[in-house]
PDB file of C-alpha atoms in Angstrom:
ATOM      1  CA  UNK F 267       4.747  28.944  -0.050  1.00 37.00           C
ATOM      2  CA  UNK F 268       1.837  26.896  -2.374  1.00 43.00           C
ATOM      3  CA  UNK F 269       2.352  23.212  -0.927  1.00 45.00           C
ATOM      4  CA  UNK F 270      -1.007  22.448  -3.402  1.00 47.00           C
ATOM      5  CA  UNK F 271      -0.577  19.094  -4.780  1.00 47.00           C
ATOM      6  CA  UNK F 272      -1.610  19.467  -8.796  1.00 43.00           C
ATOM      7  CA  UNK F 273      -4.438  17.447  -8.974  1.00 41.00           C
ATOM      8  CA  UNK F 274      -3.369  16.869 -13.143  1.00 41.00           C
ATOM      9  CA  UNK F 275       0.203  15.193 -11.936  1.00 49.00           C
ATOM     10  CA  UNK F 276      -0.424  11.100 -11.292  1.00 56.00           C
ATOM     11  CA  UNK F 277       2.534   8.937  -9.851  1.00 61.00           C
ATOM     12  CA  UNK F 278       4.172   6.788 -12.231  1.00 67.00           C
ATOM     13  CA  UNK F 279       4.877   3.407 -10.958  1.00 71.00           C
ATOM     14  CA  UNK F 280       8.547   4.862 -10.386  1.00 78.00           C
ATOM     15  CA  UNK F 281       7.873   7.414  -8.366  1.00 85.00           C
ATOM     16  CA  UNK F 282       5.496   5.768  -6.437  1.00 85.00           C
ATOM     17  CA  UNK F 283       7.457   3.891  -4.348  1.00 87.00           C
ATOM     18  CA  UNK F 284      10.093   6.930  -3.299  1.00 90.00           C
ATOM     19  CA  UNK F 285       7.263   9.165  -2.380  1.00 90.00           C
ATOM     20  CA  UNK F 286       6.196   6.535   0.207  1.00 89.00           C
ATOM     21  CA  UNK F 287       9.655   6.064   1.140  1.00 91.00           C
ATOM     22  CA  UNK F 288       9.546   9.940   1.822  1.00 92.00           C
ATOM     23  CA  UNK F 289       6.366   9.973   3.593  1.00 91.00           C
ATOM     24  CA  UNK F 290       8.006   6.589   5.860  1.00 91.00           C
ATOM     25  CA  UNK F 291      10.925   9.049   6.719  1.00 94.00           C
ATOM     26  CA  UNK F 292       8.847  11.960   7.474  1.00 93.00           C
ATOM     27  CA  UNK F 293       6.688  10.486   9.599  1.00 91.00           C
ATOM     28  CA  UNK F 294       8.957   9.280  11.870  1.00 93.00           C
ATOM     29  CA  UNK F 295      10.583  12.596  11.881  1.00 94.00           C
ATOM     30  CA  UNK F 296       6.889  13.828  12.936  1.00 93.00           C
ATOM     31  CA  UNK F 297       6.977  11.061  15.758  1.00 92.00           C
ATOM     32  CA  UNK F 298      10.353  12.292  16.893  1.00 94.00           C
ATOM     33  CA  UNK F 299       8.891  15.915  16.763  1.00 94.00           C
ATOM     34  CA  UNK F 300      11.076  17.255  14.248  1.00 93.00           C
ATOM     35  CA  UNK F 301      10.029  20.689  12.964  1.00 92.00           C
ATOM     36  CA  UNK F 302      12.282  21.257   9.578  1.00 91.00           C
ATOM     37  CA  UNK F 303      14.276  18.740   7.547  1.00 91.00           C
ATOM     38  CA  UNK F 304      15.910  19.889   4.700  1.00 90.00           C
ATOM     39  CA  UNK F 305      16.315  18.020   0.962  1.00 90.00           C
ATOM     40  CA  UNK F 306      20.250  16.684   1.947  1.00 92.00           C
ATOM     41  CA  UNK F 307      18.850  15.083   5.488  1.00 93.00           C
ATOM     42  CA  UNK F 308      16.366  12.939   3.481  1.00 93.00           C
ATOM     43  CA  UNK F 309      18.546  11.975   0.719  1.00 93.00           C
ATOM     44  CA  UNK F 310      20.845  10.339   4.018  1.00 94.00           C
ATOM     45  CA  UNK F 311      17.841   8.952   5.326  1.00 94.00           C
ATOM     46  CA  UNK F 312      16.346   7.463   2.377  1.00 92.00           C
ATOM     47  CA  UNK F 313      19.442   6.374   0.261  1.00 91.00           C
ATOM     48  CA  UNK F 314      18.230   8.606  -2.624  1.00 91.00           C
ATOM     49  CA  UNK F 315      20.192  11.920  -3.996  1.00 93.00           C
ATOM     50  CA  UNK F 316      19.196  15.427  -2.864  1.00 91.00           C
ATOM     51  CA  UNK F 317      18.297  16.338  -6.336  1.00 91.00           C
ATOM     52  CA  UNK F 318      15.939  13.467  -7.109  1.00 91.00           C
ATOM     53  CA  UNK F 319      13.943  14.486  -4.082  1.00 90.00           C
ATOM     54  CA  UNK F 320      13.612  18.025  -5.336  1.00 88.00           C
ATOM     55  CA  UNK F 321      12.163  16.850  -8.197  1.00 87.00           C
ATOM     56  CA  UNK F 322       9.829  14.604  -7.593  1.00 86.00           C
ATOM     57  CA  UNK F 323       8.373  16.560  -4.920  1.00 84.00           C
ATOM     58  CA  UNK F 324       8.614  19.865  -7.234  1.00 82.00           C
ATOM     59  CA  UNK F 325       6.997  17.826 -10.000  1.00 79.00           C
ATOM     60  CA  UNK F 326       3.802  18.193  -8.130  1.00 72.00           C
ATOM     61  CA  UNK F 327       3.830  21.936  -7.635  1.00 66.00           C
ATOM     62  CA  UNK F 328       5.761  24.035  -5.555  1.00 60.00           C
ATOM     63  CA  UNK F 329       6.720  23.197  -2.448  1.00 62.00           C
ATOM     64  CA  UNK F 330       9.572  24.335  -0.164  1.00 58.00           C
ATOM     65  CA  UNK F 331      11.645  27.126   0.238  1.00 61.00           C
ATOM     66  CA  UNK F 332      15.142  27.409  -0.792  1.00 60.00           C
ATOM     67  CA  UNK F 333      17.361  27.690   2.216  1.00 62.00           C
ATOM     68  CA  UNK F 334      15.175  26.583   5.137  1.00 71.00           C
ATOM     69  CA  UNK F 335      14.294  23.063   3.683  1.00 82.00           C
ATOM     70  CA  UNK F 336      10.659  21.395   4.075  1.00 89.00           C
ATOM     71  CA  UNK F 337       8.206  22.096   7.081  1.00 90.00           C
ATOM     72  CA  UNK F 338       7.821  18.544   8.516  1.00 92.00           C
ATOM     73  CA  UNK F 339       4.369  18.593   8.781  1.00 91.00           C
ATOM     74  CA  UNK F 340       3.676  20.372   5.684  1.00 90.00           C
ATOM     75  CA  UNK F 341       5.673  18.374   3.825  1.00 91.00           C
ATOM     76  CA  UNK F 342       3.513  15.046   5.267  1.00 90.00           C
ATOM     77  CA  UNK F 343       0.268  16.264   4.325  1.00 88.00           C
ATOM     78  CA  UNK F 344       2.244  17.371   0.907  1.00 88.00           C
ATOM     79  CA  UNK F 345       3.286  13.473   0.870  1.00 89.00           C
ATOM     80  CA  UNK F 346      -0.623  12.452   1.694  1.00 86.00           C
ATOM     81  CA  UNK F 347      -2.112  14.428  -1.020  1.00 85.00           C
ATOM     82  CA  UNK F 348      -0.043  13.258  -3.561  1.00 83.00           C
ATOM     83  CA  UNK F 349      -0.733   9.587  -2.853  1.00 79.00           C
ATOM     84  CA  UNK F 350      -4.319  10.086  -1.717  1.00 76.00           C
ATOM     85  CA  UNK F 351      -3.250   9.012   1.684  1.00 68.00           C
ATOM     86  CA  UNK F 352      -5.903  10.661   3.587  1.00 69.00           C
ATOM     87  CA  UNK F 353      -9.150   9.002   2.735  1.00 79.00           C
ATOM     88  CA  UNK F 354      -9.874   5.932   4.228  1.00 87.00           C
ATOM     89  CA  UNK F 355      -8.701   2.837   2.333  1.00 93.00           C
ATOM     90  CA  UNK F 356     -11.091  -0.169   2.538  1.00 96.00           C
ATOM     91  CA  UNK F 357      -9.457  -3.376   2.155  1.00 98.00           C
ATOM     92  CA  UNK F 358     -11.156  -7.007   1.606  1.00 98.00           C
ATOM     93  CA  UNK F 359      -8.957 -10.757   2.104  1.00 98.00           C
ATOM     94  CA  UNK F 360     -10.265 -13.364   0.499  1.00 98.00           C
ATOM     95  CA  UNK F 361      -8.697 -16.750   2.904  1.00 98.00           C
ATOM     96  CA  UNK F 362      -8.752 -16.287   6.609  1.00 98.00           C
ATOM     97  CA  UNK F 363      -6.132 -18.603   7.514  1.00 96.00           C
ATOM     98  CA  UNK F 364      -2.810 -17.587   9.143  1.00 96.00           C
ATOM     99  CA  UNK F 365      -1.764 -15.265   6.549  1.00 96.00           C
ATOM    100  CA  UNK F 366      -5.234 -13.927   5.851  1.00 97.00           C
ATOM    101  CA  UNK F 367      -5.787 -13.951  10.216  1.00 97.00           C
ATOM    102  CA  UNK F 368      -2.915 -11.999  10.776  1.00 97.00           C
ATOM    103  CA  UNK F 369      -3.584  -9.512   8.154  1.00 97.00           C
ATOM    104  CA  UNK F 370      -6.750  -8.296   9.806  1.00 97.00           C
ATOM    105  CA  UNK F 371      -5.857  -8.467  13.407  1.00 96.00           C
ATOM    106  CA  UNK F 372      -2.977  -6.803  12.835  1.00 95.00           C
ATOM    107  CA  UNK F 373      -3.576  -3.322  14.422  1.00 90.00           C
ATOM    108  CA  UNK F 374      -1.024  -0.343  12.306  1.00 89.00           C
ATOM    109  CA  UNK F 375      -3.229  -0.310   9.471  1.00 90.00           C
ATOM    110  CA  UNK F 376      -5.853   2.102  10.209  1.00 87.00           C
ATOM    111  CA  UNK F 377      -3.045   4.395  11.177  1.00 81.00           C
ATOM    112  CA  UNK F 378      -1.687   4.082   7.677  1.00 83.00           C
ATOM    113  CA  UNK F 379      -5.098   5.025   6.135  1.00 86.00           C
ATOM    114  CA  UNK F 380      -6.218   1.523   5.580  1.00 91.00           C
ATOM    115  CA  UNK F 381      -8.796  -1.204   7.064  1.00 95.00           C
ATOM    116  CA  UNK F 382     -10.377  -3.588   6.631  1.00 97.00           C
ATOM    117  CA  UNK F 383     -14.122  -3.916   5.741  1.00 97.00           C
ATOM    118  CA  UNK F 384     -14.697  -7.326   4.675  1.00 98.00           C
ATOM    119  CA  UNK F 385     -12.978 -10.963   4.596  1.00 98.00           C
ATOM    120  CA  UNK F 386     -14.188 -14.204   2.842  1.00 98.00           C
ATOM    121  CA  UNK F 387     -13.254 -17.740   2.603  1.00 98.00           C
ATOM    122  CA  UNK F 388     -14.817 -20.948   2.034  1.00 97.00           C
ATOM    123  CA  UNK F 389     -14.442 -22.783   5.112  1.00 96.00           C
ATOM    124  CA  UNK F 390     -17.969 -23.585   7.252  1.00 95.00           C
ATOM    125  CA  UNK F 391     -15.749 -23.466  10.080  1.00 96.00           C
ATOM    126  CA  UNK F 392     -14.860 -20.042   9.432  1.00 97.00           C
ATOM    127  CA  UNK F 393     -18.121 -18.441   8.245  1.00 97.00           C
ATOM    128  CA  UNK F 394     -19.757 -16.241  11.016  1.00 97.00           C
ATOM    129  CA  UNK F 395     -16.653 -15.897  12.928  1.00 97.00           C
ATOM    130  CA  UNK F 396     -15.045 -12.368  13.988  1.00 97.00           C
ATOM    131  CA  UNK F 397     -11.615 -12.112  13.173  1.00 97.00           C
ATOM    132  CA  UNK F 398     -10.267  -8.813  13.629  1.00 95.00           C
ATOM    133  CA  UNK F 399     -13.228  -6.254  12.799  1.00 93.00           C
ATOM    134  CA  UNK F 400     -15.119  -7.932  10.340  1.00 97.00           C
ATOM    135  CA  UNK F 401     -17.226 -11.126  10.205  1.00 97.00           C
ATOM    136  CA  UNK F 402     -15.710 -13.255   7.900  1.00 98.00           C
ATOM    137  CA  UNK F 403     -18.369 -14.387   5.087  1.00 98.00           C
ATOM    138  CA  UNK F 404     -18.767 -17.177   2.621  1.00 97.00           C
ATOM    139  CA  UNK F 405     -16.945 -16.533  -0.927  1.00 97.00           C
ATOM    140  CA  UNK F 406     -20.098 -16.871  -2.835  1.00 96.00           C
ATOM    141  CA  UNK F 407     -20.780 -13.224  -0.931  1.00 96.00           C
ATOM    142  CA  UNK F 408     -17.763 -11.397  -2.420  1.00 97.00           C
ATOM    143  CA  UNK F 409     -19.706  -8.820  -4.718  1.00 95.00           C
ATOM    144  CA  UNK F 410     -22.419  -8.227  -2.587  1.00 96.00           C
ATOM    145  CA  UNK F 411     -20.496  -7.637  -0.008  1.00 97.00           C
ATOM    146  CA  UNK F 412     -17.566  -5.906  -1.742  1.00 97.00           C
ATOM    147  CA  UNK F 413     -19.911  -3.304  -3.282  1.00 95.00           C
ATOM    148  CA  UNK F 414     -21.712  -2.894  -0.445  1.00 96.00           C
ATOM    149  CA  UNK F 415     -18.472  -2.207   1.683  1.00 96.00           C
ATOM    150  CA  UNK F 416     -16.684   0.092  -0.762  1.00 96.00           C
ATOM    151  CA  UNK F 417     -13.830  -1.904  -1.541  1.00 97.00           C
ATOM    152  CA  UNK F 418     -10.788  -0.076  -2.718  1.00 96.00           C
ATOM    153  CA  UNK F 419      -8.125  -2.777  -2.492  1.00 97.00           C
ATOM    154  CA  UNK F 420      -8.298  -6.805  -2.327  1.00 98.00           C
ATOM    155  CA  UNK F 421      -6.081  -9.151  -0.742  1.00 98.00           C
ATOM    156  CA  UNK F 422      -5.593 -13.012  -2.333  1.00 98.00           C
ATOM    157  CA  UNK F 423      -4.129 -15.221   0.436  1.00 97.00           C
ATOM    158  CA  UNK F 424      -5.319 -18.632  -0.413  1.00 97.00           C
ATOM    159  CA  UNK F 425      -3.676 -21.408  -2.071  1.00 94.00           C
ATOM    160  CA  UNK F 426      -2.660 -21.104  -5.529  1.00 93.00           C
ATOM    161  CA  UNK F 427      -5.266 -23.669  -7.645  1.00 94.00           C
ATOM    162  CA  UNK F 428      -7.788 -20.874  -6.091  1.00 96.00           C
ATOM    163  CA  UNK F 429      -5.977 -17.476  -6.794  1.00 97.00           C
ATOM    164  CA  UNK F 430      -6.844 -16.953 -10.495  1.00 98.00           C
ATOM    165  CA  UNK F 431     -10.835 -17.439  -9.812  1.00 97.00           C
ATOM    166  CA  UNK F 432     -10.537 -14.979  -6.551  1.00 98.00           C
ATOM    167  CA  UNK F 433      -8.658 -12.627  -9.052  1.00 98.00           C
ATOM    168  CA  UNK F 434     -11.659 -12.934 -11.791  1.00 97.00           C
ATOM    169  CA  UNK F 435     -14.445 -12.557  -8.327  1.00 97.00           C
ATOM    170  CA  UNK F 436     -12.407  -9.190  -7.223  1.00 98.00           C
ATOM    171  CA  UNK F 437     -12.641  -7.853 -10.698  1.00 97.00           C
ATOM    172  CA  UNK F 438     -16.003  -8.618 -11.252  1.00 96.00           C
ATOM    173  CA  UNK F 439     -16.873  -6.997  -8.148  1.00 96.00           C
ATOM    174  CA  UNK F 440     -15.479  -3.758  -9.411  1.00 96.00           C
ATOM    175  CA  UNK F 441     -12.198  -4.181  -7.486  1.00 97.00           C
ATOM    176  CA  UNK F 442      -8.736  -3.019  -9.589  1.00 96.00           C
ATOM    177  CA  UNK F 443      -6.206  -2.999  -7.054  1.00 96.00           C
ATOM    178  CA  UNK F 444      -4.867  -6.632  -5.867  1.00 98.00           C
ATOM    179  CA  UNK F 445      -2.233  -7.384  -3.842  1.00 97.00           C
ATOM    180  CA  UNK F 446      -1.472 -11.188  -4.687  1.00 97.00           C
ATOM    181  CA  UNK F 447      -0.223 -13.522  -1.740  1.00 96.00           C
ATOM    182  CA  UNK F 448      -0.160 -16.713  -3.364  1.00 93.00           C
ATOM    183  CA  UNK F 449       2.835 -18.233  -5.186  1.00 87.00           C
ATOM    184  CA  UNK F 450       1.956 -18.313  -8.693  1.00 92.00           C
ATOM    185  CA  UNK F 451       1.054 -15.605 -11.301  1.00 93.00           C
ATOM    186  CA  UNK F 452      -1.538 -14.309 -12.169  1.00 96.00           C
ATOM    187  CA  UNK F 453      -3.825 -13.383 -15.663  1.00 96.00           C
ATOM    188  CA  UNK F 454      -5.523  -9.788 -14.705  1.00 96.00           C
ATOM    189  CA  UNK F 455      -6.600  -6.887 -17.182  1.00 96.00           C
ATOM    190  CA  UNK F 456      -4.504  -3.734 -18.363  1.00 94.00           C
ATOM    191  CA  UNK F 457      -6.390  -1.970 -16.008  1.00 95.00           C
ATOM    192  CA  UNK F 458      -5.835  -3.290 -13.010  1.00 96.00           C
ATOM    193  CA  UNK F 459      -2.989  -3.018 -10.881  1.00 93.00           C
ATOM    194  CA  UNK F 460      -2.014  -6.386  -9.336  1.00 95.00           C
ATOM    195  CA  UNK F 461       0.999  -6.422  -6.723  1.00 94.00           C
ATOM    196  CA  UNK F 462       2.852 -10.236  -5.771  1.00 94.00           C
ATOM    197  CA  UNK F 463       4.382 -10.490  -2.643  1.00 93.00           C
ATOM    198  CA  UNK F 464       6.232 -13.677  -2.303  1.00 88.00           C
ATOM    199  CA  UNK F 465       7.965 -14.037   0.631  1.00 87.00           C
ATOM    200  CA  UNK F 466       9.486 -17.286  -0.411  1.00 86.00           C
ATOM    201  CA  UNK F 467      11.526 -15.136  -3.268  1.00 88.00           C
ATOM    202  CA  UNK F 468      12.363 -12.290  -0.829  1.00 88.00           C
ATOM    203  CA  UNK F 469      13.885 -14.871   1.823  1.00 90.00           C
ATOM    204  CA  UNK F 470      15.761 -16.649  -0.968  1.00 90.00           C
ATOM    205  CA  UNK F 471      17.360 -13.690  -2.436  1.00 91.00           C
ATOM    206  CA  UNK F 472      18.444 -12.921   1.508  1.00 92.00           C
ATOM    207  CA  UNK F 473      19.917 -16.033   1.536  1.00 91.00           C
ATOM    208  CA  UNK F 474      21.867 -15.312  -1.737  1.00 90.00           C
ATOM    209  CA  UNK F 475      23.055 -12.129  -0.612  1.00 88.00           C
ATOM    210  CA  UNK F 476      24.505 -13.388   3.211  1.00 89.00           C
ATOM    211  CA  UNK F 477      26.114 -16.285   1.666  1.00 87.00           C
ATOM    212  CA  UNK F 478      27.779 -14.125  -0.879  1.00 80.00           C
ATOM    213  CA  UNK F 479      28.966 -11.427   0.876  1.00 75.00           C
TER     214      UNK F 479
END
């Protein structure tokens, strides 16, 4: 069996999100020490058809073996590879307060991979201060700081008047993933991937959906 990821193949931002839906499934097969799991299994688990799965995973190289399904730890590191899931991911926030505070004390990232490395904001208050693992710096800092720290991915959590200019500061710094906290959008380069996560939407469409059952 060649479980080699392809190092030519990229994820598409389709396919992106099932492969982490498969690697969420598998590793909570891992934690419930399952040994084998076959393509039908994770189509139940993850809502998606048996086929699909095949081919996404075969559209990395050959993996599997017809019969006795997918080695469960194989088939995680399979998962990793293809995402780039086992280097360390350094992370900076820009806005420490309880959004941006909860983010870094919150513990299950480094088992996913990720931490964070830096944090900024602009409040004396906050300057100095340890929250989480890092010692949250002044804004004027960020590309020092970001550079120096390796920064793969930054996090906007401040209000919205500020989240274009800590967009433009993240960029400059070299940064091209954002994940974007604030509620408003946002003006960003072809090249960089920006992510919104408004929670505001996600809780209205809830609401939608249980009143209109």
């Amino acid at each position: 069996m060649n479980n080699q990821v392809s190092k030519e193949k990229k994820c598409s931002d389709v396919v992106i999100p099932r492969i982490l839906n498969y690697l969420k499934v598998v590793q909570q097969l891992e934690r419930e020490n399952k040994i084998t799991v076959s393509s039908e299994d994770l189509a139940k688990m993850t809502n998606m058809s048996a086929f699909l799965i095949r081919k996404d995973l075969a559209n990395f190289g050959r993996f599997g073996q017809p019969g006795t399904g997918y080695d469960v730890s194989s088939l995680k590191n399979y998962l990793l590879d293809i995402i780039g899931g086992k280097e360390m991911c350094n992370i900076a926030v820009v806005g420490v307060g309880n959004l941006g505070s909860a983010l870094l004390n919150y513990k299950g990232f480094e088992d996913e991979g990720m931490k964070f490395v830096a944090a900024f904001d602009i409040a004396e208050g906050k300057i100095g201060k340890i929250c989480g693992n890092v010692i949250v710096e002044h804004i004027d800092n960020m590309q020092e700081s970001i550079r120096n720290n390796n920064v793969h991915i930054g996090i906007i959590a401040v209000p919205f008047d500020f989240a274009q200019l800590v967009a433009e500061k993240f960029i400059k710094a070299g940064v091209y993933s954002i994940l974007n906290f604030s509620h408003v959008a946002l003006s960003v380069p072809l090249e960089v991937t920006l992510r919104n996560v408004d929670l505001a939407i996600e809780l209205k469409a809830l609401r939608y959906f249980s009143v209109n059952r």
